[in-house]
PDB file of C-alpha atoms in Angstrom:
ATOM      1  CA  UNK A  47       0.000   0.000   0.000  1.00 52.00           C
ATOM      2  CA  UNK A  48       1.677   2.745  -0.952  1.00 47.00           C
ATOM      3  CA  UNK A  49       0.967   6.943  -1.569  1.00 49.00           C
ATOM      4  CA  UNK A  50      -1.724   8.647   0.140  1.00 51.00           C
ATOM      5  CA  UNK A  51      -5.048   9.793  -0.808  1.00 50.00           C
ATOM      6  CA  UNK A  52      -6.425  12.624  -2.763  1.00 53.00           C
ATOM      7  CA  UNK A  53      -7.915  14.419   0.361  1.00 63.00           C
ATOM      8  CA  UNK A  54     -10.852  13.334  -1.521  1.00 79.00           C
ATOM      9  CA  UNK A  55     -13.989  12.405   0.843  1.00 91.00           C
ATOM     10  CA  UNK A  56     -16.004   9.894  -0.196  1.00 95.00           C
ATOM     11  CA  UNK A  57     -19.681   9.193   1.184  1.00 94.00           C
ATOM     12  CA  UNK A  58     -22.739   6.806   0.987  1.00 94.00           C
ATOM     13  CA  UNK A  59     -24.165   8.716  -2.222  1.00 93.00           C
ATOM     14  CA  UNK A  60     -20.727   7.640  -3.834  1.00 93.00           C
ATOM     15  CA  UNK A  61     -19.634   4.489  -2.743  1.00 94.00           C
ATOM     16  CA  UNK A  62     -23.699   2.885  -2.873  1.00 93.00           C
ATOM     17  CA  UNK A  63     -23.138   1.872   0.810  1.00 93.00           C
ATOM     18  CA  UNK A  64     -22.731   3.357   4.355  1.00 94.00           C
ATOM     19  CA  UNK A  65     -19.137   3.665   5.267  1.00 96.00           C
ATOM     20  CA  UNK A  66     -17.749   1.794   8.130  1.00 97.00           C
ATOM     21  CA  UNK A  67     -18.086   2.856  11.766  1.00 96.00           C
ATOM     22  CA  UNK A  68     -13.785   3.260  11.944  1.00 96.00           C
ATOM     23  CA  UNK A  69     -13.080   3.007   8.282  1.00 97.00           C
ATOM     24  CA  UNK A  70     -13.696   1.475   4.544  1.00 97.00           C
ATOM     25  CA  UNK A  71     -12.599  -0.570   2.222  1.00 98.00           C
ATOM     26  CA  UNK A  72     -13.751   0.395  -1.141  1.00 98.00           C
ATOM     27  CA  UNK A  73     -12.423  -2.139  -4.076  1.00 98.00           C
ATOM     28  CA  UNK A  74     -12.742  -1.068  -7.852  1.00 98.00           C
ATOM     29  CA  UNK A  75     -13.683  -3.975  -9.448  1.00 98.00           C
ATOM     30  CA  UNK A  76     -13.935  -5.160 -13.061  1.00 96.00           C
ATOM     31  CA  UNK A  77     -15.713  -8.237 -14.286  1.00 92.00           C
ATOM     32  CA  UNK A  78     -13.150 -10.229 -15.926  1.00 91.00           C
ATOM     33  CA  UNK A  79     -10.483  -9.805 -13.421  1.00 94.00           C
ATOM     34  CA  UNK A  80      -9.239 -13.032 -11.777  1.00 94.00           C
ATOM     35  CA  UNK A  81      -7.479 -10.888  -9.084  1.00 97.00           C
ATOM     36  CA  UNK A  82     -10.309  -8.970  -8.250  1.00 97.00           C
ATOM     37  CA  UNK A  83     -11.725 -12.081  -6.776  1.00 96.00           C
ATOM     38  CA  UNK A  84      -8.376 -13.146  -4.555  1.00 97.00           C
ATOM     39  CA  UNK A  85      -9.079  -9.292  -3.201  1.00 98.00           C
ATOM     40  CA  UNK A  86     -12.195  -9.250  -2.682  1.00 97.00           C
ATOM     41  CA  UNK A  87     -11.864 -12.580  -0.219  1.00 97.00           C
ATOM     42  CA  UNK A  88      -8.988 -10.428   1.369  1.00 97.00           C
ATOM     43  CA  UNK A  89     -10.854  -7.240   2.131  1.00 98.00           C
ATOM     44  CA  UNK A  90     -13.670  -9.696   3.679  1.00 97.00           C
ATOM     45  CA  UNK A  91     -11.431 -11.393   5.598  1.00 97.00           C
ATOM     46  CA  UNK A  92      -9.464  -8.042   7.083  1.00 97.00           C
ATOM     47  CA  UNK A  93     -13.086  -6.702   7.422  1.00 97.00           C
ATOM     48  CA  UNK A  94     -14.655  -9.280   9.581  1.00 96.00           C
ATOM     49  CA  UNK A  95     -11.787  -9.405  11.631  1.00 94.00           C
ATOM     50  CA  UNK A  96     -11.466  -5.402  12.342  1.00 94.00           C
ATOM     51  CA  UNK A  97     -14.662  -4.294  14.577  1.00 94.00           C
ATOM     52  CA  UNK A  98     -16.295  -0.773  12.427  1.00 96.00           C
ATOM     53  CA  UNK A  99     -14.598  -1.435   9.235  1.00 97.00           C
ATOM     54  CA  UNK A 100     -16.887  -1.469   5.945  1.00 97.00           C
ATOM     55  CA  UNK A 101     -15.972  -3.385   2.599  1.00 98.00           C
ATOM     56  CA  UNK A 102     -17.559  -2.181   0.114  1.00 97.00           C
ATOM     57  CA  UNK A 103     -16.765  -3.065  -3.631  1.00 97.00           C
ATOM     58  CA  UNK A 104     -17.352  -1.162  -6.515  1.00 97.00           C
ATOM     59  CA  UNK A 105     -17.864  -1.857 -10.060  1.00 97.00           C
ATOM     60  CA  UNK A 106     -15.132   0.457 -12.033  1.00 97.00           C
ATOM     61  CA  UNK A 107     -17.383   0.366 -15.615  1.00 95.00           C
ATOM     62  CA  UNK A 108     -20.499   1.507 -13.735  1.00 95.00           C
ATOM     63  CA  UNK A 109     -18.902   3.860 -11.831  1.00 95.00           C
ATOM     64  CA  UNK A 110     -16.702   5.898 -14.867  1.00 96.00           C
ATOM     65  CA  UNK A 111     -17.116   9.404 -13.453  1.00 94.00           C
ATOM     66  CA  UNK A 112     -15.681   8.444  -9.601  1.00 95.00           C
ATOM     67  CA  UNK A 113     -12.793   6.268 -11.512  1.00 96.00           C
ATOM     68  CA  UNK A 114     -11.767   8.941 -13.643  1.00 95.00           C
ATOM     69  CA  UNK A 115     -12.170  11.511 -10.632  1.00 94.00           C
ATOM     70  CA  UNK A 116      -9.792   9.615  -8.509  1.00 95.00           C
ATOM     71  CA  UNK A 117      -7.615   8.549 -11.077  1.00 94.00           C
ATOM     72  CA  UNK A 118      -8.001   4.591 -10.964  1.00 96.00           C
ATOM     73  CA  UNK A 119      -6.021   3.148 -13.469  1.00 94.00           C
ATOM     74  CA  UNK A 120      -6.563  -0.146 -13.024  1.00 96.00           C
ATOM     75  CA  UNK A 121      -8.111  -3.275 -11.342  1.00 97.00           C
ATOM     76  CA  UNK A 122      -7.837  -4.335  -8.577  1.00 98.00           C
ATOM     77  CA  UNK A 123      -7.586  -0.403  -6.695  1.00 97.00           C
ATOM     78  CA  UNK A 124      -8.416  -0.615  -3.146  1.00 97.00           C
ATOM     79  CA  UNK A 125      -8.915   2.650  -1.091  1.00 96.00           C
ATOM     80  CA  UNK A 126      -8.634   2.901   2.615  1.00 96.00           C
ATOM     81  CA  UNK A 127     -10.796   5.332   3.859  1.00 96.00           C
ATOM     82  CA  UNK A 128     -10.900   7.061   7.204  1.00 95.00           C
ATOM     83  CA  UNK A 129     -14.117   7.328   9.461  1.00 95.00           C
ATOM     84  CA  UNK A 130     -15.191  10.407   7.643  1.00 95.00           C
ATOM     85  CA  UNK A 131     -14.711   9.095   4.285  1.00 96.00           C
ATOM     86  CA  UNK A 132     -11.288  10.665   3.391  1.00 95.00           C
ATOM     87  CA  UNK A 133      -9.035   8.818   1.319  1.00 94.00           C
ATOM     88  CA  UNK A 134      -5.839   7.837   3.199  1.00 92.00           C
ATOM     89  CA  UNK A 135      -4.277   5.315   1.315  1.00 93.00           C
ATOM     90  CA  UNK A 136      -4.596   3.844  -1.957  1.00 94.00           C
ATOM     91  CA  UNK A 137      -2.805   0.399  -3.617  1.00 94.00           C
ATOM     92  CA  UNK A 138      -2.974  -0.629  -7.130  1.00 95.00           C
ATOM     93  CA  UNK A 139      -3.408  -4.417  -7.734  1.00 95.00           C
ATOM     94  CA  UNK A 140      -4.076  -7.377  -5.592  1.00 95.00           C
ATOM     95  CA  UNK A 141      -2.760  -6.022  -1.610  1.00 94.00           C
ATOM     96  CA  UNK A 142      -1.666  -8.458   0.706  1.00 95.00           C
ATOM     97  CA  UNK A 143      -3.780  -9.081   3.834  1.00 95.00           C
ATOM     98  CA  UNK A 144      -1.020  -8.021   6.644  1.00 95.00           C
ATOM     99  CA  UNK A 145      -0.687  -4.586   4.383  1.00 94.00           C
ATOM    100  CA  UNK A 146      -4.319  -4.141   4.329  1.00 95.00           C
ATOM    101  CA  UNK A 147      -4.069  -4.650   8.205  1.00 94.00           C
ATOM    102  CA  UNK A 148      -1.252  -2.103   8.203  1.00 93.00           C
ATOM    103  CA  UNK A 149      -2.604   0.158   6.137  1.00 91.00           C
ATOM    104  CA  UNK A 150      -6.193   0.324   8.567  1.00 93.00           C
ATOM    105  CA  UNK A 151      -3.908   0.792  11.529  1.00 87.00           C
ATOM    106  CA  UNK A 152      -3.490   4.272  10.088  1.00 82.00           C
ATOM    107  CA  UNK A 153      -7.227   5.094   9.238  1.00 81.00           C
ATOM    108  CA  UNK A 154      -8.782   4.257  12.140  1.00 79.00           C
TER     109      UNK A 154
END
């Protein structure tokens, strides 16, 4: 996990779900991507191990105007987001789960 965010806050009306009571997951997603899968069971896993923390996953040809606005490049992109939706850190590609644990120990 590497960079941090855009400052950009994100919120229910964008990511289709509630955000998480200490911080969110939000996966880009597309619908041929094998490693999409492998992070999606990652994000689930960190998610129902970490009390308050949302996974929400989001499909990245649906969703052109939010991909293009924070600059998603490709699939797998996973966003950590604080409790009040701000974007504060970002990976590219399929994240292991001790960085995704890592990377939550500086959201929440």
């Amino acid at each position: 996990m590497s960079g941090h965010g855009t400052g950009r806050r994100l919120d229910a009306a964008d990511i289709g779900e509630g955000l998480g009571e200490r911080a969110t997951l939000v996966q880009f997603s597309s619908a041929f991507c094998q490693p999409c899968r492998a992070t999606r069971r990652v994000l689930a896993e960190v998610a129902a191990m970490v009390p308050g923390v949302a996974h929400v996953e989001i499909d990245a040809e649906d969703h052109l105007d939010l991909v293009r606005e924070l600059r998603v490049l490709k699939t797998p992109t996973v966003l950590v987001l604080d409790a009040g939706g701000h974007v504060v850190r970002r990976a590219a590609g399929q994240p292991r789960k001790a960085d995704v644990i890592a990377a939550l120990g500086e959201a929440v």
